[in-house]
Amino acid sequence: MVLQRHPNLWPPFTQMASAAAAQRVTAGDGALLLREEGAPLIDAISSWWVTLHGHANPVMAEAIADQARRLEQVIFADFTHEPAEQLAVRLSGITGLQRLFFSDNGSTAVEVAIKIACQWWANRGQPRHQIVAFDGAYHGDTFGAMAVGERNLFSAPFEDKLFPVARVPWPSTWWNDDDVDRKETAALQILEDTLQTPTAAVILEPLLQGAGGMTMVRPEFLREVERRTKAAGALLIADEVLTGFGRCGDWFASRRAGIRPDLMALSKGLTGGCLPMGVTMASEAVFEAFIGDDPNLTLWHGHSFTANPLGCAAANASLTLLEQNPTAFQNFEARHRPQLEALAQHPRVERPRLLGTVAAFDLVVGGTAGYLNPAGPTVKRIAMEHGVFLRPLGQVVYLLPPLCITDAQLEQCYEAIQTALDQL
Ligand code: PMP
């Protein structure tokens, strides 16, 4: 049944005056969303990029249920528990960053990283104030995360409340882009000039900016950013909220790019997409500056649900699933490639690009590029009629499916896009 928008709900990123009626989902099954009415839909964007092993995965369900029967929550300032300790050891091992700080979502994981970076300088008696971020960035919707993100429609009402940030261009690239060297050189020059001012931290989404339009940069660019950042003594923060846990074809985008951040923000796929949780990983060198007798050295930050045992159990189960079958994410790019190559021939497609599980392109359409470009909703509607749930970012169409999607389902996604392009 198609419902009118509920009188007691206020949904995210939704203008209620014009929003289409929301459909009620009753269950999930792998890559499929089962609706109260209508055929199952392929969740081709992993429900806002979180669902990793598919919906209603029985291994994940059992891990969460088992933990719920034993311990659902405990105050983490005074106690610890085995699922949290196990997760800390495992994440420390795969990120190379020794300390894990828990929060609740991607935005808070970023907030914590920024606070740690700023306080790290203060604790060492050398306060630094400048934060550097990239054009087009998206780091979340809380105030600090908004401040480092690109200023736009979403942040406009709060502009006067957001701390200043120095910006560097993001030299995004795509297949057969012959201008990438020039764009990278120009961006690196601006970064170098910007870093003349003492800088607390540089924050970036490694290899892939998500909400900014699924734009990708080359690993060699990130390695040059890292080199300049470290030469300037600034901390490097990798926001891997989207790119972590196999999304980009490796465990982390930083790892694939060959960079070693000092701080890393993680969420979304952390719990396999089953429960809300964020973590900020920090190097031991960062952590050490917070240790001492002076209370001012303490990181006075914490959340009620810190290290929620259900979230930790889900995260541990998700890591086990990834470890048992790493080819599921390592080989995903090869599954996309021939289909994207075929689609790239379509006259409505430009700037095709691919990274791990994420395939994207821009629509060749009129209108201003950006989130409000009307072509996106048209493609979304047509794809939905063909059993595929997409959520284009303006004129940017992308697929970001769960790892469990079958070959037939993935093909259906590409066919639905092809049909939508033909009808545009
Ligand atoms: N950072 C990145 C790179 C993201 O993609 C997102 C969410 N799309 C966030 C941070 C914020 O995460 P959350 O929505 O969980 O607060």
XYZ file of C-alpha atoms and ligand atoms in Angstrom:
440
model
C 0.000 0.000 0.000
C 1.259 3.477 -0.799
C 1.010 5.586 2.339
C 0.572 9.293 2.715
C 3.446 10.732 4.745
C 2.889 9.881 8.393
C 1.435 12.702 10.531
C 3.866 12.039 13.398
C 7.105 11.476 11.536
C 9.668 13.983 10.333
C 11.854 12.133 7.811
C 15.444 13.134 6.961
C 16.396 15.259 3.927
C 12.740 15.460 2.923
C 10.555 18.380 1.891
C 7.143 17.234 3.070
C 5.232 19.630 0.800
C 6.414 17.829 -2.307
C 7.690 14.424 -1.132
C 6.303 11.353 -2.819
C 4.361 9.037 -0.524
C 6.680 6.711 1.401
C 6.313 3.001 0.902
C 6.224 0.658 3.846
C 8.998 -1.932 3.957
C 8.130 -5.058 5.902
C 11.324 -7.063 5.617
C 14.633 -7.403 3.855
C 16.264 -10.394 2.228
C 19.846 -10.069 1.010
C 19.933 -7.252 -1.527
C 16.124 -7.068 -1.577
C 13.680 -4.808 0.231
C 10.251 -6.413 0.591
C 7.392 -3.941 0.479
C 3.905 -4.194 1.887
C 2.706 -3.776 -1.687
C 4.568 -4.163 -4.942
C 7.388 -6.394 -6.059
C 10.642 -6.645 -4.103
C 13.141 -3.874 -4.799
C 16.888 -4.262 -5.168
C 18.541 -1.956 -2.645
C 21.205 -0.702 -5.056
C 22.581 1.911 -2.630
C 22.776 -0.281 0.497
C 20.246 1.929 2.316
C 22.427 5.049 2.515
C 25.627 3.073 2.095
C 25.382 1.069 5.317
C 24.141 -2.452 4.468
C 27.185 -4.613 3.843
C 26.210 -8.307 3.988
C 22.603 -7.852 2.927
C 19.383 -7.264 4.791
C 18.275 -9.678 7.521
C 21.545 -11.584 7.329
C 21.089 -14.577 9.664
C 24.679 -14.514 10.992
C 24.360 -10.847 11.924
C 20.911 -11.390 13.420
C 22.142 -14.250 15.573
C 25.194 -12.315 16.822
C 23.012 -9.392 17.881
C 20.334 -11.598 19.462
C 22.918 -13.621 21.346
C 24.511 -10.466 22.747
C 21.092 -9.008 23.664
C 20.360 -12.049 25.818
C 23.606 -11.507 27.770
C 24.294 -7.761 28.050
C 22.586 -4.983 26.103
C 24.313 -1.911 27.563
C 26.637 -0.812 30.346
C 28.218 2.543 31.252
C 31.605 2.481 29.567
C 33.417 5.079 31.709
C 33.568 2.633 34.607
C 33.253 -0.772 32.965
C 34.487 -2.633 29.949
C 33.247 -5.755 28.172
C 34.572 -8.451 25.957
C 32.874 -7.433 22.646
C 34.351 -3.914 22.920
C 37.822 -5.186 23.742
C 37.723 -7.698 20.936
C 36.586 -5.031 18.467
C 39.341 -2.650 19.597
C 42.023 -5.288 19.085
C 40.700 -6.230 15.658
C 40.215 -2.685 14.361
C 43.577 -1.644 15.700
C 45.107 -4.527 13.758
C 43.476 -3.722 10.421
C 43.757 0.086 10.597
C 47.236 0.270 12.145
C 45.857 2.856 14.595
C 46.111 1.666 18.132
C 43.372 3.513 20.054
C 39.623 3.246 19.546
C 37.149 5.879 20.784
C 33.438 5.043 20.456
C 30.554 7.258 19.448
C 27.204 6.773 17.715
C 27.364 7.582 13.993
C 29.515 8.992 11.218
C 29.036 12.632 12.174
C 30.092 12.050 15.764
C 33.073 9.957 14.663
C 34.194 13.009 12.653
C 33.417 15.436 15.500
C 35.570 13.378 17.846
C 38.436 13.285 15.335
C 38.352 17.079 14.995
C 38.184 17.591 18.755
C 41.077 15.186 19.334
C 43.159 16.947 16.678
C 42.550 20.411 18.148
C 43.120 19.305 21.730
C 46.248 17.390 20.750
C 47.876 20.698 19.819
C 46.523 22.450 22.951
C 47.721 19.644 25.226
C 51.208 19.969 23.821
C 51.206 23.703 24.568
C 51.311 24.703 20.903
C 47.709 25.489 19.968
C 47.044 25.483 16.244
C 43.751 26.690 14.830
C 43.602 26.111 11.095
C 41.705 23.084 9.782
C 42.043 22.250 6.097
C 39.281 20.466 4.177
C 38.460 19.845 0.526
C 35.929 21.422 -1.803
C 32.908 19.162 -2.212
C 33.489 17.358 1.099
C 30.685 15.929 3.215
C 31.474 14.864 6.763
C 28.062 14.826 8.462
C 25.309 17.062 9.795
C 26.394 17.999 13.328
C 27.981 21.435 13.677
C 31.650 20.491 13.574
C 31.082 18.011 10.766
C 29.076 20.637 8.865
C 31.848 23.180 9.364
C 34.431 20.996 7.615
C 31.983 19.965 4.887
C 31.273 22.010 1.785
C 29.021 24.946 2.613
C 25.784 24.595 0.674
C 22.014 24.379 0.851
C 22.246 22.039 3.843
C 24.424 24.282 5.979
C 23.232 27.747 4.846
C 20.943 28.531 7.836
C 23.836 27.876 10.233
C 26.631 29.608 8.359
C 27.334 32.103 11.149
C 27.724 29.247 13.674
C 30.323 27.275 11.700
C 34.037 27.646 12.435
C 36.242 28.783 9.549
C 38.003 26.166 7.449
C 40.650 26.549 4.737
C 39.627 24.908 1.449
C 41.591 23.056 -1.168
C 40.218 21.918 -4.568
C 39.390 18.218 -4.985
C 40.872 17.097 -8.326
C 38.233 14.497 -9.113
C 38.827 12.246 -12.083
C 37.094 9.648 -14.241
C 37.801 7.259 -17.115
C 39.782 8.897 -19.931
C 40.212 12.174 -18.051
C 43.158 13.871 -19.778
C 43.242 16.885 -17.463
C 43.906 15.093 -14.188
C 47.612 15.973 -13.899
C 46.911 19.675 -14.205
C 44.054 19.542 -11.672
C 46.196 17.674 -9.149
C 49.169 19.995 -9.548
C 46.934 23.037 -9.032
C 45.300 21.506 -5.936
C 48.657 20.546 -4.423
C 49.996 24.049 -4.955
C 47.005 25.504 -3.107
C 47.455 22.949 -0.335
C 51.104 23.859 -0.003
C 50.293 27.577 0.194
C 47.534 26.895 2.722
C 49.857 24.842 4.915
C 52.131 27.880 5.333
C 49.670 28.778 8.090
C 50.192 26.486 11.116
C 47.586 23.770 10.655
C 46.037 21.487 13.269
C 44.657 18.945 10.803
C 43.793 18.131 7.215
C 40.570 16.147 6.823
C 39.572 14.215 3.715
C 37.441 11.366 2.394
C 40.133 9.106 0.927
C 39.732 8.190 -2.770
C 35.977 8.843 -2.820
C 33.862 11.830 -1.814
C 30.377 10.375 -1.289
C 27.585 12.891 -0.768
C 29.564 15.494 -2.728
C 28.773 13.472 -5.871
C 30.668 10.157 -5.767
C 33.786 11.896 -7.029
C 37.062 9.998 -7.082
C 40.714 11.014 -6.894
C 43.855 9.063 -7.715
C 45.904 7.346 -4.996
C 49.021 9.262 -6.072
C 47.255 12.550 -5.320
C 46.464 11.402 -1.787
C 50.053 10.322 -1.241
C 51.196 13.822 -2.191
C 48.603 15.328 0.164
C 49.882 13.097 2.940
C 53.498 14.047 2.263
C 52.768 17.785 2.440
C 50.497 17.420 5.472
C 53.140 15.528 7.427
C 55.880 17.928 6.327
C 53.771 20.743 7.791
C 53.433 18.778 11.037
C 49.626 18.686 10.727
C 47.525 15.653 11.617
C 45.823 13.767 8.793
C 42.192 12.746 9.422
C 40.693 10.143 7.088
C 36.901 10.138 7.078
C 36.275 6.505 6.095
C 32.652 6.521 7.208
C 31.642 5.572 3.679
C 34.831 4.039 2.268
C 35.652 1.679 5.130
C 35.049 -2.055 5.372
C 35.514 -3.112 1.783
C 33.408 -0.511 -0.006
C 36.373 0.691 -2.009
C 37.734 -2.779 -2.855
C 40.153 -2.956 0.073
C 39.593 -2.918 3.818
C 40.001 0.846 3.832
C 40.503 3.472 1.150
C 43.593 4.751 2.998
C 45.108 1.317 2.715
C 44.291 1.082 -0.975
C 45.758 4.556 -1.554
C 48.862 3.788 0.501
C 48.433 6.577 3.056
C 48.657 6.390 6.852
C 46.312 8.816 8.587
C 46.741 9.778 12.250
C 42.998 9.645 12.889
C 40.258 7.711 11.158
C 36.465 8.100 11.421
C 34.413 4.929 10.853
C 30.704 4.092 10.896
C 28.116 2.774 8.365
C 29.628 -0.627 7.407
C 31.272 -0.894 10.838
C 28.329 -2.912 12.168
C 27.597 -4.430 8.777
C 25.011 -1.649 8.566
C 22.870 -3.280 11.247
C 23.205 -0.904 14.192
C 24.218 2.746 14.626
C 27.770 3.091 15.898
C 30.769 5.287 15.153
C 34.399 4.938 16.099
C 37.392 7.216 15.857
C 40.720 5.428 15.590
C 43.809 7.323 16.776
C 47.516 6.614 16.673
C 49.319 5.975 19.931
C 51.330 9.189 19.387
C 48.068 11.148 19.355
C 46.714 9.307 22.386
C 49.843 9.923 24.466
C 49.310 13.691 24.518
C 46.104 13.130 26.517
C 47.835 11.302 29.394
C 48.951 13.105 32.560
C 47.970 14.425 35.985
C 46.523 17.693 34.714
C 42.723 17.262 34.256
C 42.910 19.649 31.303
C 44.691 16.942 29.318
C 41.638 14.665 29.403
C 39.427 14.160 26.382
C 36.184 15.297 28.030
C 33.903 13.742 25.499
C 31.522 10.790 25.713
C 28.137 9.456 24.682
C 25.519 7.545 26.675
C 25.693 4.580 24.341
C 29.483 4.404 24.182
C 30.586 0.898 23.137
C 27.034 -0.413 23.053
C 27.514 -4.192 23.352
C 24.947 -4.962 20.631
C 26.787 -2.687 18.224
C 30.126 -4.218 19.191
C 28.756 -7.728 18.688
C 27.427 -6.736 15.270
C 30.770 -5.149 14.343
C 32.689 -8.265 15.397
C 30.345 -10.503 13.427
C 30.643 -8.251 10.392
C 34.455 -8.311 10.555
C 34.362 -12.104 10.706
C 32.154 -12.245 7.605
C 34.535 -9.908 5.766
C 37.573 -11.930 6.855
C 35.962 -15.185 5.769
C 35.314 -13.903 2.261
C 37.515 -10.925 1.357
C 37.111 -11.648 -2.353
C 33.500 -10.443 -2.017
C 34.844 -6.897 -1.811
C 38.210 -7.372 -3.543
C 36.564 -8.682 -6.720
C 33.589 -6.354 -6.845
C 35.208 -3.850 -9.162
C 35.628 -6.599 -11.780
C 31.899 -7.354 -11.533
C 30.982 -3.726 -12.222
C 33.547 -3.034 -14.924
C 32.070 -4.667 -18.067
C 28.601 -3.364 -17.247
C 29.807 0.179 -16.634
C 31.915 0.026 -19.805
C 28.793 -0.859 -21.796
C 26.716 1.835 -20.093
C 29.443 4.420 -20.696
C 28.674 4.188 -24.436
C 25.264 5.774 -23.826
C 25.041 9.402 -25.000
C 23.475 10.389 -21.656
C 26.542 9.180 -19.713
C 29.678 11.166 -18.953
C 32.532 10.878 -16.462
C 32.134 7.148 -15.722
C 34.163 6.105 -12.685
C 34.606 3.036 -10.552
C 36.088 2.180 -7.172
C 35.481 -1.159 -5.513
C 31.748 -1.579 -4.994
C 30.956 1.962 -6.180
C 30.177 2.692 -9.840
C 29.133 6.220 -10.794
C 28.625 8.577 -13.721
C 27.156 11.987 -14.473
C 24.035 12.392 -16.574
C 24.337 14.516 -19.681
C 21.340 16.740 -19.011
C 20.548 20.433 -18.804
C 20.077 22.429 -15.630
C 22.490 23.364 -12.902
C 24.702 20.526 -11.694
C 24.105 19.670 -8.044
C 21.803 18.071 -5.537
C 18.651 19.764 -6.861
C 19.108 18.824 -10.523
C 15.711 17.321 -11.522
C 17.156 14.520 -13.683
C 17.994 12.464 -10.584
C 14.390 12.025 -9.393
C 13.352 11.026 -12.933
C 15.980 8.283 -13.099
C 14.993 7.201 -9.603
C 11.319 6.865 -10.558
C 11.986 4.884 -13.717
C 14.480 2.561 -12.015
C 11.972 1.948 -9.230
C 9.389 0.882 -11.827
C 11.964 -1.706 -12.910
C 12.542 -3.090 -9.437
C 15.658 -1.129 -8.503
C 16.021 1.434 -5.737
C 18.480 4.205 -6.623
C 18.924 7.624 -5.082
C 20.907 9.801 -7.501
C 22.741 12.829 -6.113
C 21.326 15.425 -8.510
C 22.705 14.495 -11.937
C 25.073 11.907 -10.443
C 23.828 8.327 -10.743
C 25.623 5.612 -8.823
C 25.387 2.017 -7.692
C 26.663 1.051 -4.255
C 25.092 -2.348 -3.602
C 25.568 -4.732 -0.685
C 28.313 -7.327 -1.159
C 25.743 -10.136 -1.334
C 24.032 -8.847 -4.496
C 23.824 -11.626 -7.087
C 25.097 -11.281 -10.658
C 21.522 -11.376 -11.946
C 20.474 -8.616 -9.538
C 23.457 -6.464 -10.488
C 22.590 -6.910 -14.141
C 19.026 -5.864 -13.385
C 20.386 -2.651 -11.815
C 22.305 -1.797 -14.985
C 19.324 -2.653 -17.176
C 17.072 -0.397 -15.103
C 19.547 2.469 -15.458
C 19.821 1.845 -19.210
C 16.013 1.996 -19.500
C 15.891 5.204 -17.497
C 18.574 6.792 -19.687
C 16.682 5.814 -22.835
C 13.558 7.496 -21.472
C 15.202 10.728 -20.318
N 31.247 11.142 6.576
C 30.953 10.620 5.373
C 32.054 10.440 4.371
C 29.639 10.246 5.071
O 29.365 9.733 3.862
C 28.639 10.410 6.056
C 27.196 10.007 5.812
N 26.763 9.937 4.536
C 28.992 10.953 7.289
C 30.303 11.300 7.513
C 27.982 11.152 8.363
O 27.557 9.943 8.860
P 26.166 9.823 9.653
O 25.087 10.054 8.641
O 26.174 8.444 10.188
O 26.183 10.852 10.723
